[in-house]
Amino acid sequence: MKRFFVFTLIALFATTGLLLTNLSAYDDDGDYGYAGVPYENVYGYAWVTVWYDTEFSIPKSYHHFFLTNGGGVPVACYNLFEADVDGPSVVLPQSKGDFRWVPINDEASDTHTFSFDMSNKDDGPYTIYGSTDVDIEADFNNDGETESTESWGASASYDFEKE
């Protein structure tokens, strides 16, 4: 009976401690759906997740986009991934952008993870920001110029303490 009581007490303390910790040590956001008129069957999404790896003191951001063109014309697609860390020390922002044509009945996607070396940075409160943007255009008039911009965008931020 004593062992059962001690085991129950330990389990109770462990559960209480688990509930008091921050289980969601990240932030994420997504934007998805079909493009509006005049696009037909063009679907896309943008995704971003930011977090702080406490074991290695590294803030990170994960970016992803996907686009499928089931429409009637080729689509010009530009994606931009951006990440930045603000706090007591200067941390240079990072970004990656690409342009591509997405033919009819084809797909495009890209994924990238940024990480920031904080080893020589001052201790204190910081915030990591991340964003993923996808813009598309198409030439519906066959005049050589793109029009009808559609976009998907996601952004997230996470506060952390570097010690």
Short mmCIF file of N, CA, C and O in Angstrom, two decimals, residues 78-143:
data_model
loop_
_atom_site.label_atom_id
_atom_site.label_comp_id
_atom_site.label_asym_id
_atom_site.label_seq_id
_atom_site.Cartn_x
_atom_site.Cartn_y
_atom_site.Cartn_z
N TYR A 78 5.92 33.52 -57.57
CA TYR A 78 7.05 34.02 -56.81
C TYR A 78 6.81 33.72 -55.34
O TYR A 78 5.76 34.06 -54.80
N ASN A 79 7.76 33.03 -54.72
CA ASN A 79 7.65 32.77 -53.28
C ASN A 79 8.79 33.46 -52.54
O ASN A 79 9.90 33.59 -53.07
N LEU A 80 8.50 33.91 -51.33
CA LEU A 80 9.50 34.57 -50.50
C LEU A 80 9.40 34.06 -49.08
O LEU A 80 8.33 34.09 -48.47
N PHE A 81 10.52 33.54 -48.56
CA PHE A 81 10.63 33.09 -47.18
C PHE A 81 11.52 34.11 -46.46
O PHE A 81 12.61 34.43 -46.93
N GLU A 82 11.05 34.61 -45.30
CA GLU A 82 11.84 35.57 -44.53
C GLU A 82 11.82 35.20 -43.05
O GLU A 82 10.79 34.76 -42.53
N ALA A 83 12.96 35.42 -42.37
CA ALA A 83 13.06 35.18 -40.94
C ALA A 83 13.96 36.26 -40.33
O ALA A 83 14.93 36.70 -40.94
N ASP A 84 13.62 36.64 -39.09
CA ASP A 84 14.36 37.69 -38.41
C ASP A 84 14.29 37.43 -36.90
O ASP A 84 13.31 36.87 -36.41
N VAL A 85 15.34 37.83 -36.19
CA VAL A 85 15.38 37.72 -34.74
C VAL A 85 15.66 39.10 -34.17
O VAL A 85 16.63 39.75 -34.56
N ASP A 86 14.80 39.55 -33.26
CA ASP A 86 14.98 40.84 -32.59
C ASP A 86 15.29 40.61 -31.12
O ASP A 86 14.72 39.72 -30.50
N GLY A 87 16.18 41.44 -30.57
CA GLY A 87 16.52 41.33 -29.16
C GLY A 87 17.68 42.23 -28.81
O GLY A 87 18.01 43.16 -29.55
N PRO A 88 18.34 41.95 -27.68
CA PRO A 88 19.43 42.81 -27.20
C PRO A 88 20.63 42.88 -28.15
O PRO A 88 21.32 43.88 -28.18
N SER A 89 20.88 41.83 -28.91
CA SER A 89 21.99 41.82 -29.87
C SER A 89 21.45 41.89 -31.29
O SER A 89 20.33 41.47 -31.57
N VAL A 90 22.29 42.40 -32.19
CA VAL A 90 21.91 42.46 -33.60
C VAL A 90 22.07 41.07 -34.21
O VAL A 90 23.12 40.44 -34.09
N VAL A 91 21.01 40.61 -34.86
CA VAL A 91 21.02 39.33 -35.57
C VAL A 91 20.57 39.64 -36.99
O VAL A 91 19.49 40.20 -37.19
N LEU A 92 21.38 39.27 -37.98
CA LEU A 92 21.05 39.59 -39.36
C LEU A 92 19.87 38.74 -39.85
O LEU A 92 19.83 37.53 -39.62
N PRO A 93 18.90 39.37 -40.53
CA PRO A 93 17.76 38.62 -41.06
C PRO A 93 18.21 37.71 -42.21
O PRO A 93 19.26 37.93 -42.82
N GLN A 94 17.38 36.73 -42.51
CA GLN A 94 17.66 35.80 -43.60
C GLN A 94 16.42 35.72 -44.49
O GLN A 94 15.30 35.83 -44.01
N SER A 95 16.66 35.51 -45.78
CA SER A 95 15.53 35.37 -46.71
C SER A 95 15.93 34.51 -47.90
O SER A 95 17.12 34.35 -48.20
N LYS A 96 14.92 33.99 -48.55
CA LYS A 96 15.13 33.19 -49.76
C LYS A 96 13.89 33.37 -50.63
O LYS A 96 12.76 33.20 -50.17
N GLY A 97 14.10 33.75 -51.88
CA GLY A 97 12.99 33.93 -52.80
C GLY A 97 13.28 33.28 -54.13
O GLY A 97 14.44 33.20 -54.55
N ASP A 98 12.22 32.82 -54.78
CA ASP A 98 12.36 32.17 -56.08
C ASP A 98 11.21 32.56 -56.99
O ASP A 98 10.09 32.80 -56.53
N PHE A 99 11.49 32.61 -58.28
CA PHE A 99 10.48 32.84 -59.29
C PHE A 99 10.46 31.64 -60.21
O PHE A 99 11.51 31.08 -60.55
N ARG A 100 9.27 31.24 -60.66
CA ARG A 100 9.16 30.13 -61.60
C ARG A 100 7.83 30.21 -62.33
O ARG A 100 6.88 30.82 -61.84
N TRP A 101 7.79 29.59 -63.47
CA TRP A 101 6.53 29.42 -64.20
C TRP A 101 5.98 28.06 -63.84
O TRP A 101 6.72 27.08 -63.76
N VAL A 102 4.68 28.00 -63.63
CA VAL A 102 4.01 26.74 -63.33
C VAL A 102 3.06 26.45 -64.50
O VAL A 102 2.02 27.10 -64.63
N PRO A 103 3.45 25.52 -65.37
CA PRO A 103 2.60 25.20 -66.53
C PRO A 103 1.25 24.63 -66.12
O PRO A 103 1.05 24.21 -64.98
N ILE A 104 0.34 24.59 -67.07
CA ILE A 104 -0.99 24.01 -66.83
C ILE A 104 -0.81 22.55 -66.43
O ILE A 104 0.03 21.83 -66.98
N ASN A 105 -1.58 22.10 -65.45
CA ASN A 105 -1.55 20.73 -64.92
C ASN A 105 -0.20 20.36 -64.32
O ASN A 105 0.24 19.21 -64.42
N ASP A 106 0.47 21.34 -63.71
CA ASP A 106 1.75 21.08 -63.06
C ASP A 106 1.73 21.67 -61.66
O ASP A 106 0.79 22.36 -61.27
N GLU A 107 2.77 21.38 -60.89
CA GLU A 107 2.85 21.82 -59.50
C GLU A 107 4.20 22.47 -59.24
O GLU A 107 5.16 22.24 -59.97
N ALA A 108 4.25 23.25 -58.15
CA ALA A 108 5.50 23.83 -57.68
C ALA A 108 5.46 23.82 -56.16
O ALA A 108 4.40 23.98 -55.55
N SER A 109 6.62 23.61 -55.54
CA SER A 109 6.71 23.68 -54.09
C SER A 109 8.16 23.95 -53.70
O SER A 109 9.08 23.74 -54.49
N ASP A 110 8.32 24.42 -52.49
CA ASP A 110 9.67 24.66 -51.95
C ASP A 110 9.58 24.66 -50.44
O ASP A 110 8.54 24.99 -49.86
N THR A 111 10.66 24.27 -49.82
CA THR A 111 10.77 24.21 -48.36
C THR A 111 12.15 24.73 -47.97
O THR A 111 13.13 24.46 -48.66
N HIS A 112 12.20 25.47 -46.88
CA HIS A 112 13.49 25.95 -46.39
C HIS A 112 13.42 26.17 -44.88
O HIS A 112 12.39 26.60 -44.36
N THR A 113 14.52 25.88 -44.19
CA THR A 113 14.63 26.13 -42.76
C THR A 113 15.80 27.08 -42.52
O THR A 113 16.91 26.85 -43.00
N PHE A 114 15.53 28.15 -41.78
CA PHE A 114 16.58 29.08 -41.36
C PHE A 114 16.91 28.80 -39.90
O PHE A 114 16.03 28.51 -39.10
N SER A 115 18.20 28.92 -39.55
CA SER A 115 18.60 28.85 -38.14
C SER A 115 19.59 29.97 -37.88
O SER A 115 20.33 30.39 -38.78
N PHE A 116 19.60 30.46 -36.65
CA PHE A 116 20.41 31.61 -36.28
C PHE A 116 21.38 31.23 -35.18
O PHE A 116 20.97 30.72 -34.13
N ASP A 117 22.68 31.48 -35.42
CA ASP A 117 23.71 31.19 -34.42
C ASP A 117 23.68 32.28 -33.35
O ASP A 117 23.95 33.44 -33.63
N MET A 118 23.33 31.89 -32.14
CA MET A 118 23.22 32.84 -31.04
C MET A 118 24.37 32.70 -30.04
O MET A 118 24.34 33.30 -28.97
N SER A 119 25.41 31.94 -30.39
CA SER A 119 26.47 31.64 -29.42
C SER A 119 27.21 32.89 -28.95
O SER A 119 27.64 32.95 -27.80
N ASN A 120 27.37 33.89 -29.79
CA ASN A 120 28.10 35.11 -29.40
C ASN A 120 27.15 36.28 -29.14
O ASN A 120 27.59 37.44 -29.16
N LYS A 121 25.89 36.00 -28.88
CA LYS A 121 24.90 37.06 -28.66
C LYS A 121 24.64 37.23 -27.17
O LYS A 121 24.80 36.30 -26.38
N ASP A 122 24.24 38.44 -26.78
CA ASP A 122 23.93 38.74 -25.38
C ASP A 122 22.73 37.92 -24.91
O ASP A 122 21.83 37.60 -25.69
N ASP A 123 22.73 37.61 -23.62
CA ASP A 123 21.57 36.96 -23.01
C ASP A 123 20.42 37.96 -22.93
O ASP A 123 20.64 39.18 -22.90
N GLY A 124 19.21 37.44 -22.87
CA GLY A 124 18.05 38.31 -22.72
C GLY A 124 16.87 37.85 -23.53
O GLY A 124 16.91 36.78 -24.14
N PRO A 125 15.84 38.68 -23.58
CA PRO A 125 14.63 38.32 -24.32
C PRO A 125 14.78 38.60 -25.81
O PRO A 125 15.30 39.66 -26.21
N TYR A 126 14.36 37.66 -26.63
CA TYR A 126 14.39 37.79 -28.08
C TYR A 126 13.04 37.35 -28.65
O TYR A 126 12.26 36.68 -27.97
N THR A 127 12.81 37.71 -29.89
CA THR A 127 11.64 37.25 -30.63
C THR A 127 12.09 36.84 -32.02
O THR A 127 12.82 37.58 -32.68
N ILE A 128 11.66 35.65 -32.45
CA ILE A 128 11.91 35.23 -33.83
C ILE A 128 10.62 35.42 -34.63
O ILE A 128 9.53 35.10 -34.14
N TYR A 129 10.78 36.00 -35.81
CA TYR A 129 9.67 36.24 -36.72
C TYR A 129 9.92 35.45 -38.00
O TYR A 129 11.06 35.37 -38.46
N GLY A 130 8.86 34.91 -38.59
CA GLY A 130 8.98 34.23 -39.86
C GLY A 130 7.77 34.51 -40.72
O GLY A 130 6.66 34.68 -40.21
N SER A 131 7.99 34.57 -42.05
CA SER A 131 6.87 34.76 -42.96
C SER A 131 7.12 33.99 -44.26
O SER A 131 8.27 33.82 -44.68
N THR A 132 6.03 33.52 -44.85
CA THR A 132 6.06 32.86 -46.14
C THR A 132 5.00 33.52 -47.01
O THR A 132 3.84 33.62 -46.61
N ASP A 133 5.41 34.00 -48.18
CA ASP A 133 4.49 34.64 -49.11
C ASP A 133 4.60 33.99 -50.48
O ASP A 133 5.71 33.69 -50.95
N VAL A 134 3.45 33.80 -51.11
CA VAL A 134 3.38 33.24 -52.46
C VAL A 134 2.47 34.15 -53.29
O VAL A 134 1.32 34.38 -52.90
N ASP A 135 2.99 34.65 -54.39
CA ASP A 135 2.21 35.50 -55.30
C ASP A 135 2.17 34.83 -56.67
O ASP A 135 3.19 34.30 -57.13
N ILE A 136 1.00 34.88 -57.32
CA ILE A 136 0.89 34.35 -58.68
C ILE A 136 0.27 35.39 -59.59
O ILE A 136 -0.49 36.26 -59.15
N GLU A 137 0.61 35.31 -60.87
CA GLU A 137 0.04 36.14 -61.92
C GLU A 137 -0.10 35.30 -63.17
O GLU A 137 0.62 34.30 -63.33
N ALA A 138 -0.98 35.70 -64.07
CA ALA A 138 -1.14 35.00 -65.34
C ALA A 138 -1.50 36.00 -66.42
O ALA A 138 -2.03 37.08 -66.14
N ASP A 139 -1.23 35.64 -67.67
CA ASP A 139 -1.56 36.47 -68.82
C ASP A 139 -2.86 35.95 -69.43
O ASP A 139 -2.84 35.11 -70.33
N PHE A 140 -3.98 36.45 -68.95
CA PHE A 140 -5.28 35.99 -69.45
C PHE A 140 -5.66 36.65 -70.77
O PHE A 140 -6.50 36.15 -71.50
N ASN A 141 -5.05 37.80 -71.11
CA ASN A 141 -5.40 38.53 -72.33
C ASN A 141 -4.50 38.19 -73.51
O ASN A 141 -4.69 38.74 -74.60
N ASN A 142 -3.50 37.35 -73.30
CA ASN A 142 -2.52 37.00 -74.34
C ASN A 142 -1.84 38.23 -74.93
O ASN A 142 -1.55 38.28 -76.13
N ASP A 143 -1.58 39.23 -74.08
CA ASP A 143 -0.90 40.42 -74.56
C ASP A 143 0.55 40.47 -74.08
O ASP A 143 1.24 41.47 -74.26
#
